[in-house]
PDB file of C-alpha atoms in Angstrom:
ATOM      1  CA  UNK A  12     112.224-209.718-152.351  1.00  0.00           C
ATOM      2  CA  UNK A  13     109.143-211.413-153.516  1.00  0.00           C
ATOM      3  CA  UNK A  14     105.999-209.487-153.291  1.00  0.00           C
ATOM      4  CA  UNK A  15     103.350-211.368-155.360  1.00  0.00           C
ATOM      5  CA  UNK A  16     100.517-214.098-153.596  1.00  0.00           C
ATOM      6  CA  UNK A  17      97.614-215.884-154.417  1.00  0.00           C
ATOM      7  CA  UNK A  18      94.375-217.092-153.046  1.00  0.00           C
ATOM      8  CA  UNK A  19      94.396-220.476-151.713  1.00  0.00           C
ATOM      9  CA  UNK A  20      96.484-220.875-148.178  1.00  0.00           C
ATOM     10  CA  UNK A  21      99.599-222.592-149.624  1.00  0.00           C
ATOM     11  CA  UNK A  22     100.070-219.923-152.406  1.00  0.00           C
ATOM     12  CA  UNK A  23     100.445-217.310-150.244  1.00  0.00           C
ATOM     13  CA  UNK A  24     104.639-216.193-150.631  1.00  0.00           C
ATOM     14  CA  UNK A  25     105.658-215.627-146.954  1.00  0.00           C
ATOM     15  CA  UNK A  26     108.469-212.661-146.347  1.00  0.00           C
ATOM     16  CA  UNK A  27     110.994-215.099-145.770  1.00  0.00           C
ATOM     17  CA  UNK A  28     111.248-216.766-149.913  1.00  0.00           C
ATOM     18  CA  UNK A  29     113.541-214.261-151.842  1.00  0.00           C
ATOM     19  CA  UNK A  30     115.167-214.740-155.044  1.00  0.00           C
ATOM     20  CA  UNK A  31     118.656-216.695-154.391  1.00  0.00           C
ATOM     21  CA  UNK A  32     120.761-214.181-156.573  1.00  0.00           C
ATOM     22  CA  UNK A  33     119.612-211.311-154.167  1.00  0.00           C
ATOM     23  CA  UNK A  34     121.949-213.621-151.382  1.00  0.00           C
ATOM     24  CA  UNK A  35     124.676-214.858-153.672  1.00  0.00           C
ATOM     25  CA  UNK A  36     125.242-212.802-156.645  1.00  0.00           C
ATOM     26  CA  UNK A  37     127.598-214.838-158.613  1.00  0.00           C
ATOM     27  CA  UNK A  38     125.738-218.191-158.215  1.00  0.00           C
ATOM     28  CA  UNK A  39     125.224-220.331-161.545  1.00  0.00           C
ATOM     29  CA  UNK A  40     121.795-221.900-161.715  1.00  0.00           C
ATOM     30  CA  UNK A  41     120.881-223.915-164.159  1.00  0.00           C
ATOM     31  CA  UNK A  42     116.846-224.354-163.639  1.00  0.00           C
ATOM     32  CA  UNK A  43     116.135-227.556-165.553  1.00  0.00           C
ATOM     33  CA  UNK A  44     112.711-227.944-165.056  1.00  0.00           C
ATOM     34  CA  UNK A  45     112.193-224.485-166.827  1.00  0.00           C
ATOM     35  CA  UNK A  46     113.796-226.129-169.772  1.00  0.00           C
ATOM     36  CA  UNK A  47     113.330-228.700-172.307  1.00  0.00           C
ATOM     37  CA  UNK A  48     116.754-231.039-170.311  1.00  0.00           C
ATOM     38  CA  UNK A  49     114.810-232.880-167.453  1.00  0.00           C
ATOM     39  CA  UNK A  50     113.116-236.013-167.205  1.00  0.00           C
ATOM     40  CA  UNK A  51     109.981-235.044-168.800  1.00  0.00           C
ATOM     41  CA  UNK A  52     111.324-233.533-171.699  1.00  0.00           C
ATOM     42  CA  UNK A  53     109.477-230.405-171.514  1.00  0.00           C
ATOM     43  CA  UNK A  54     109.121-227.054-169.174  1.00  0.00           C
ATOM     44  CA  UNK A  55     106.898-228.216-165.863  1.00  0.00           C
ATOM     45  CA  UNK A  56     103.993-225.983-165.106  1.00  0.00           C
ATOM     46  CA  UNK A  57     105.042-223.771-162.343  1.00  0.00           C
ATOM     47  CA  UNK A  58     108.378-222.621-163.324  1.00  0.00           C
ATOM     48  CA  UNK A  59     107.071-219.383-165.602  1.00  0.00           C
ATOM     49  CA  UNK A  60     110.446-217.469-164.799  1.00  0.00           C
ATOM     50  CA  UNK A  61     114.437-218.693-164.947  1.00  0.00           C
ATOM     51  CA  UNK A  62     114.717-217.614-161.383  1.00  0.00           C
ATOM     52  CA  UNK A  63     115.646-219.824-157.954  1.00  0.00           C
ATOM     53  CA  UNK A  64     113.759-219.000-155.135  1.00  0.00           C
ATOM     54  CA  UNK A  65     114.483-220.695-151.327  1.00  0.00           C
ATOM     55  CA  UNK A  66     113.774-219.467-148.235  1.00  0.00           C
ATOM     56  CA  UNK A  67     116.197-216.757-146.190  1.00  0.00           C
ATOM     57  CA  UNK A  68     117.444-219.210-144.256  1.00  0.00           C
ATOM     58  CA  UNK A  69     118.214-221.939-146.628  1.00  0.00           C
ATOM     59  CA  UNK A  70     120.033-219.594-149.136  1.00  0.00           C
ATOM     60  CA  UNK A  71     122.228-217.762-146.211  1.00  0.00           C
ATOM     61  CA  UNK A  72     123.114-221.246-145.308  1.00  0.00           C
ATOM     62  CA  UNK A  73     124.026-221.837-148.951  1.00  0.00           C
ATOM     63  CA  UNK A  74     126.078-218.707-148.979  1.00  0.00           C
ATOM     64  CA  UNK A  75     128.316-220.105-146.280  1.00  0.00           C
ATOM     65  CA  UNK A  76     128.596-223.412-148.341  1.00  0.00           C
ATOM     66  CA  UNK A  77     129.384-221.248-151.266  1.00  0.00           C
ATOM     67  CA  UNK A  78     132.145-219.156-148.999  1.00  0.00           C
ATOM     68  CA  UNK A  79     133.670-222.126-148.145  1.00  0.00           C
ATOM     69  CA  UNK A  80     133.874-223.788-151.485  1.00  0.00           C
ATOM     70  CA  UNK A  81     135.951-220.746-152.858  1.00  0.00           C
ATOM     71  CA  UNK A  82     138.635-221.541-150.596  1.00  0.00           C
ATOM     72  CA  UNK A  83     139.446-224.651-153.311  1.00  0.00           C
ATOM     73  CA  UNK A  84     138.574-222.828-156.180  1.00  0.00           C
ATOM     74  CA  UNK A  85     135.251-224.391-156.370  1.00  0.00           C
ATOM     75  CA  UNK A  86     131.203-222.695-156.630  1.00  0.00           C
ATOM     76  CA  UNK A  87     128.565-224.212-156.465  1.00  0.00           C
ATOM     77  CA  UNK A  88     125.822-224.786-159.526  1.00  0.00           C
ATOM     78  CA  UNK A  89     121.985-225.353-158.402  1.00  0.00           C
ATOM     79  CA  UNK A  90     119.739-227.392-160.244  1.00  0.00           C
ATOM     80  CA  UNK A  91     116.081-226.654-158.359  1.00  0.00           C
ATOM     81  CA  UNK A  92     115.317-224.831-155.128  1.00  0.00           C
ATOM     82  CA  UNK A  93     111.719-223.995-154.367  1.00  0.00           C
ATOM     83  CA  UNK A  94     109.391-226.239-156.356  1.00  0.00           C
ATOM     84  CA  UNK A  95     105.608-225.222-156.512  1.00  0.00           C
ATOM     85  CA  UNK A  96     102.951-228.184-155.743  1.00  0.00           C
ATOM     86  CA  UNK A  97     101.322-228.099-158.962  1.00  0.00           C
ATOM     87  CA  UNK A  98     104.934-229.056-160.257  1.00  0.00           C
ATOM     88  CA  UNK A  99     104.910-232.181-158.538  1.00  0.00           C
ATOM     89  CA  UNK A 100     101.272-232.702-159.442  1.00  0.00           C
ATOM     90  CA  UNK A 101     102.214-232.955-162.933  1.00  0.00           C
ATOM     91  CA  UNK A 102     104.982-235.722-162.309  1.00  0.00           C
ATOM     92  CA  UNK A 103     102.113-237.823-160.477  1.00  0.00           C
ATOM     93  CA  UNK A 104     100.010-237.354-164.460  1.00  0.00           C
ATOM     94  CA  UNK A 105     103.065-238.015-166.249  1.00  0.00           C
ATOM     95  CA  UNK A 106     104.009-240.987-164.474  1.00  0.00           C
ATOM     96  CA  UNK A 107     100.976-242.469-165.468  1.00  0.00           C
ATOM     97  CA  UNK A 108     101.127-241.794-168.893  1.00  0.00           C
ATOM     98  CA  UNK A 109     103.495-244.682-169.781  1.00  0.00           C
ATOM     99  CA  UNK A 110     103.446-243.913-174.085  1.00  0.00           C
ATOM    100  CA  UNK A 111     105.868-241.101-172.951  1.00  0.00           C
ATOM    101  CA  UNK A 112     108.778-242.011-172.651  1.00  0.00           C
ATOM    102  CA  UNK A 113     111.448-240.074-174.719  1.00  0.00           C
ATOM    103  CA  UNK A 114     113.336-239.163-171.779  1.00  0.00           C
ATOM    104  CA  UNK A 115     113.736-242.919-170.502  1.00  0.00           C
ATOM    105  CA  UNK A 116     117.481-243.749-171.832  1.00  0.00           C
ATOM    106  CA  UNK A 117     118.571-240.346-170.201  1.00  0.00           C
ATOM    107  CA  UNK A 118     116.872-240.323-167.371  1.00  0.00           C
ATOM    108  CA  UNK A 119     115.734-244.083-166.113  1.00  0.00           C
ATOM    109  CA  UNK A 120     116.889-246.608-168.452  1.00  0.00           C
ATOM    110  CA  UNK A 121     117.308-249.492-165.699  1.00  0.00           C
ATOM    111  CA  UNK A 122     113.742-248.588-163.970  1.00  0.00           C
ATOM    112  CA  UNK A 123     110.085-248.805-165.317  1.00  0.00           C
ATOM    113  CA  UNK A 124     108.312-245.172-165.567  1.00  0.00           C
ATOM    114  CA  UNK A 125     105.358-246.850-163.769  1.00  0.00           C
ATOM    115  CA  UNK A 126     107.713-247.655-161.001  1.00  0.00           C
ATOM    116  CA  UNK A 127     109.085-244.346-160.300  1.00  0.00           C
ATOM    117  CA  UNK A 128     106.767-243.560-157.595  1.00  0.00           C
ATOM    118  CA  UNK A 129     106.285-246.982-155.690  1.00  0.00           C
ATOM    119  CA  UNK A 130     109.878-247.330-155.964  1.00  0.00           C
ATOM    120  CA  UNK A 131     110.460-243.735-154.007  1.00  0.00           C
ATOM    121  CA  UNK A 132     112.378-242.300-157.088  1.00  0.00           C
ATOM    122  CA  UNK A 133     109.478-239.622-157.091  1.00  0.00           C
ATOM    123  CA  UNK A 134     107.169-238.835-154.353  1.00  0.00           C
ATOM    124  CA  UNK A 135     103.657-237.182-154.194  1.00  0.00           C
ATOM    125  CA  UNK A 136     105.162-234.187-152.171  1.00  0.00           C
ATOM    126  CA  UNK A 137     108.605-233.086-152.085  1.00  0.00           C
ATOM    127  CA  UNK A 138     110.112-231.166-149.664  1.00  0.00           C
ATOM    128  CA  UNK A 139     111.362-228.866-152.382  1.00  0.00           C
ATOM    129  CA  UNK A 140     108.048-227.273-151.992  1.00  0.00           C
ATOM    130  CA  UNK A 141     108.703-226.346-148.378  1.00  0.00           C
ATOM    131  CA  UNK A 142     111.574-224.068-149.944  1.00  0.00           C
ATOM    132  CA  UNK A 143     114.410-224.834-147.742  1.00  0.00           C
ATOM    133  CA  UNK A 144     115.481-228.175-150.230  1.00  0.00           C
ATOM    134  CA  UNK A 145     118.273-227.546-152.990  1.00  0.00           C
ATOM    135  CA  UNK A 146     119.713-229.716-155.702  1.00  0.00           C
ATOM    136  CA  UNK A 147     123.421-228.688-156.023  1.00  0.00           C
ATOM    137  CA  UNK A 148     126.437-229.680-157.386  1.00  0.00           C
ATOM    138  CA  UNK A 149     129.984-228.455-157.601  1.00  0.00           C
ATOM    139  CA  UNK A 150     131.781-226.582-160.443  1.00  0.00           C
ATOM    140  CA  UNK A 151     135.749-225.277-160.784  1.00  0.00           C
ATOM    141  CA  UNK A 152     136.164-222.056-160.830  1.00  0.00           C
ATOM    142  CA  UNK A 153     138.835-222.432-163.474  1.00  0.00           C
ATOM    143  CA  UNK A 154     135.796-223.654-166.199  1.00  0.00           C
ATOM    144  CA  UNK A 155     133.018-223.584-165.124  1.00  0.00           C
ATOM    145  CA  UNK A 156     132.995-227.613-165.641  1.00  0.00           C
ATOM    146  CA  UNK A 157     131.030-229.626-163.357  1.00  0.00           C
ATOM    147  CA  UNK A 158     132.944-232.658-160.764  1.00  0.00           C
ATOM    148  CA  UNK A 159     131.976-235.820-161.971  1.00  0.00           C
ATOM    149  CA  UNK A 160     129.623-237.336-159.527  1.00  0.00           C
ATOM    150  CA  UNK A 161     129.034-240.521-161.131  1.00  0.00           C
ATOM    151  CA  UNK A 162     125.937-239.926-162.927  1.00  0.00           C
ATOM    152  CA  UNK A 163     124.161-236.760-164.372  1.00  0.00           C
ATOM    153  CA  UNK A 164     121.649-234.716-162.142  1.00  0.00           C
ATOM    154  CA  UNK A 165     118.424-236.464-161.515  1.00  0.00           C
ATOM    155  CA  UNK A 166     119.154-240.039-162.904  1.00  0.00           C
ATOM    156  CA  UNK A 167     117.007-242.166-161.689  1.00  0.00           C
ATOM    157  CA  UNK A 168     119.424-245.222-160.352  1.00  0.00           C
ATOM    158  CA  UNK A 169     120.592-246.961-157.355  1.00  0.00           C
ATOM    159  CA  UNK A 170     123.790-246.052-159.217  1.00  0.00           C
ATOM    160  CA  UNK A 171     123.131-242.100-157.846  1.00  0.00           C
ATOM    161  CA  UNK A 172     122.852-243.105-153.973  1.00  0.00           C
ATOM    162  CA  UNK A 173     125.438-241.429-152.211  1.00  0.00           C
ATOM    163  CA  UNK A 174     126.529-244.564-150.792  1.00  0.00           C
ATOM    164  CA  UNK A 175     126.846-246.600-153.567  1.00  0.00           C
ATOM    165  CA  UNK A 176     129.995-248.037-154.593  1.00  0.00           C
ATOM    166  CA  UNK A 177     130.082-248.753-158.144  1.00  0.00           C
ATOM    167  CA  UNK A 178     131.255-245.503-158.909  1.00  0.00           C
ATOM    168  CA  UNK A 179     135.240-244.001-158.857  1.00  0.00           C
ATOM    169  CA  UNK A 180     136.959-243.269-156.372  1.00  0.00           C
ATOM    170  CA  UNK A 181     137.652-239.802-157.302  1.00  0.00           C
ATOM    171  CA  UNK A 182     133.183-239.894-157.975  1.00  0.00           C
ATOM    172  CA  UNK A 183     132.840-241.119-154.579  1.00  0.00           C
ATOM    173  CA  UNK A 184     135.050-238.257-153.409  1.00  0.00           C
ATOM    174  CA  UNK A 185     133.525-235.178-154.657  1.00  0.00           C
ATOM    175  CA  UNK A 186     130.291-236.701-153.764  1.00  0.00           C
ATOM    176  CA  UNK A 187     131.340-236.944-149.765  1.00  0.00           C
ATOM    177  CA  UNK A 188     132.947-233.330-151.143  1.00  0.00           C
ATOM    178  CA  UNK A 189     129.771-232.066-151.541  1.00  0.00           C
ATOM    179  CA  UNK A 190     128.407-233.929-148.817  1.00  0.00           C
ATOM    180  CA  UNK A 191     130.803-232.350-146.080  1.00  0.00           C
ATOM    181  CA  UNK A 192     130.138-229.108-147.429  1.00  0.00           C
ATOM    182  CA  UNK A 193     126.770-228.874-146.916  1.00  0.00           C
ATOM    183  CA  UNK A 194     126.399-230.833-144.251  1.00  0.00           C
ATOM    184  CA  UNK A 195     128.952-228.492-142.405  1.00  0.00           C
ATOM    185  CA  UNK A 196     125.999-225.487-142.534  1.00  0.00           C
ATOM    186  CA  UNK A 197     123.143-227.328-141.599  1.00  0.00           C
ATOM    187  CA  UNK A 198     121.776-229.302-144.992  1.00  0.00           C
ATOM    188  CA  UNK A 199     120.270-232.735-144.687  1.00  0.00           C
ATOM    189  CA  UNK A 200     121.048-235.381-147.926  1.00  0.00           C
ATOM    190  CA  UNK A 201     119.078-237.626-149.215  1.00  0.00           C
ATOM    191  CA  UNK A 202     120.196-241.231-149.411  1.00  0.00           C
ATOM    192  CA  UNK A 203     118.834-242.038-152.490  1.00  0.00           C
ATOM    193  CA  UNK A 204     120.639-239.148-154.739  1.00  0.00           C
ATOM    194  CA  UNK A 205     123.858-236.922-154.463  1.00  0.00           C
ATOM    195  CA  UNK A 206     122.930-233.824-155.675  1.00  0.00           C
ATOM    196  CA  UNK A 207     119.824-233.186-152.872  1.00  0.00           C
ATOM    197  CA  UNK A 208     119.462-231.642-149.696  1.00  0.00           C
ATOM    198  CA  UNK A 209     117.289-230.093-147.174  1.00  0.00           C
ATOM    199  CA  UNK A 210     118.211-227.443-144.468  1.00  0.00           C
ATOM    200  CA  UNK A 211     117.808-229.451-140.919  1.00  0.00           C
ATOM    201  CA  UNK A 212     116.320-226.012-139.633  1.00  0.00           C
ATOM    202  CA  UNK A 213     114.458-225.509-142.182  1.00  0.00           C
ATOM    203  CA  UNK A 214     111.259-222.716-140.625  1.00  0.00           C
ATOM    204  CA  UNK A 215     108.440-224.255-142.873  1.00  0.00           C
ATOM    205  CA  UNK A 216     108.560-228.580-141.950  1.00  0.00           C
ATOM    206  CA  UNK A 217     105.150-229.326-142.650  1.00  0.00           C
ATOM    207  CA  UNK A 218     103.673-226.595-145.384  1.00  0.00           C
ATOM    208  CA  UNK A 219     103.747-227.389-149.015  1.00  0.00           C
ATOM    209  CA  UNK A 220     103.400-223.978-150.927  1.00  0.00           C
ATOM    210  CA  UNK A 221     102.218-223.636-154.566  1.00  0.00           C
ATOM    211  CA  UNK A 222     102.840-220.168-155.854  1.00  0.00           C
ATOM    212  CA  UNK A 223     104.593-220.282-159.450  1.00  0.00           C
ATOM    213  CA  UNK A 224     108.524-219.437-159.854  1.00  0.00           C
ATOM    214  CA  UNK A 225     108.465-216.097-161.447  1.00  0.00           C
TER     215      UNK A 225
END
């Protein structure tokens, strides 16, 4: 359970944020924006620990998704849970440092980094920060290989909506795959990408908290 806080309101941890692993055991993270392979390029300020963190309710609702999932030989992986404020603070400064862009063929080649936030593709808050959002994906058990989805996580592309139909068949499958599962226990997706996806209950709607991932 985490027991550290801090001084301002939103940085206080509330009872109810626990480590994810402390729910599900077994589940494979891999926390991207501690690492160099995200859209920046670099580790984001915030994540000082390779460690997901949600809220109780959001990861036992995850566990069920996970239950579920092993019934077709499948886990899932998690890309981000809880994501502190200052974390999207510093996407609002890089965004407007347009000489950076190394991460731009990987990441957003069809879209302008100045137009990542008035086109919605980033946002100024992010309900990741009210610790009940997840970015997840499926992976066989047999491998450890992820489904194809139809583009990697986080691309920044009309190309990663749900919805759109440019992809395979078998991508538009384990998208709705992914979809049904979650969906089944309570999680909300996004329109605009695959891989995200809030809990509809989720006990924290309107606070943004900002204590680091450690």
């Amino acid at each position: 359970m985490l027991t550290y806080s801090s001084t301002t309101h939103d940085s206080v941890v509330p009872d109810n944020f626990i480590y994810l692993t402390e729910v599900i055991p077994n589940i494979r993270f891999d926390l991207r924006y501690y690492s160099d392979d995200n859209f920046v390029g670099q580790p984001i300020p915030g994540y000082e620990s390779n460690v997901m963190i949600l809220t109780l309710q959001a990861a036992m609702a995850l566990k069920k998704v996970q239950h579920d999932l092993s019934y077709g030989c499948f886990s899932l992986k998690v890309f981000d849970g809880y994501r502190p404020q200052q974390a999207v603070d510093y996407f609002v400064r890089w965004a407007g440092d347009t000489e950076d862009e190394r991460m731009k063929e990987l990441y957003y080649p069809n879209v302008e980094k100045f137009d990542l936030f008035p086109k919605g593709f980033l946002v100024e808050q992010s309900s990741h920060s009210r610790g009940s959002t997840v970015d997840v994906t499926i992976i066989s058990n047999e491998d450890g290989s992820e489904l194809d989805m139809g583009t990697p996580f986080d691309m920044f592309d009309l190309k990663s909506w749900p919805s759109d139909t440019t992809v395979t068949k078998e991508q538009r499958a384990n998208r709705m795959l992914l979809r049904s599962a979650m969906s089944k226990h309570g999680f909300v997706g996004l329109e605009e990408e695959w891989w995200h996806f809030t809990l509809f209950n989720e006990p924290y709607p309107d606070t943004y908290f900002d204590f680091p991932v450690k």
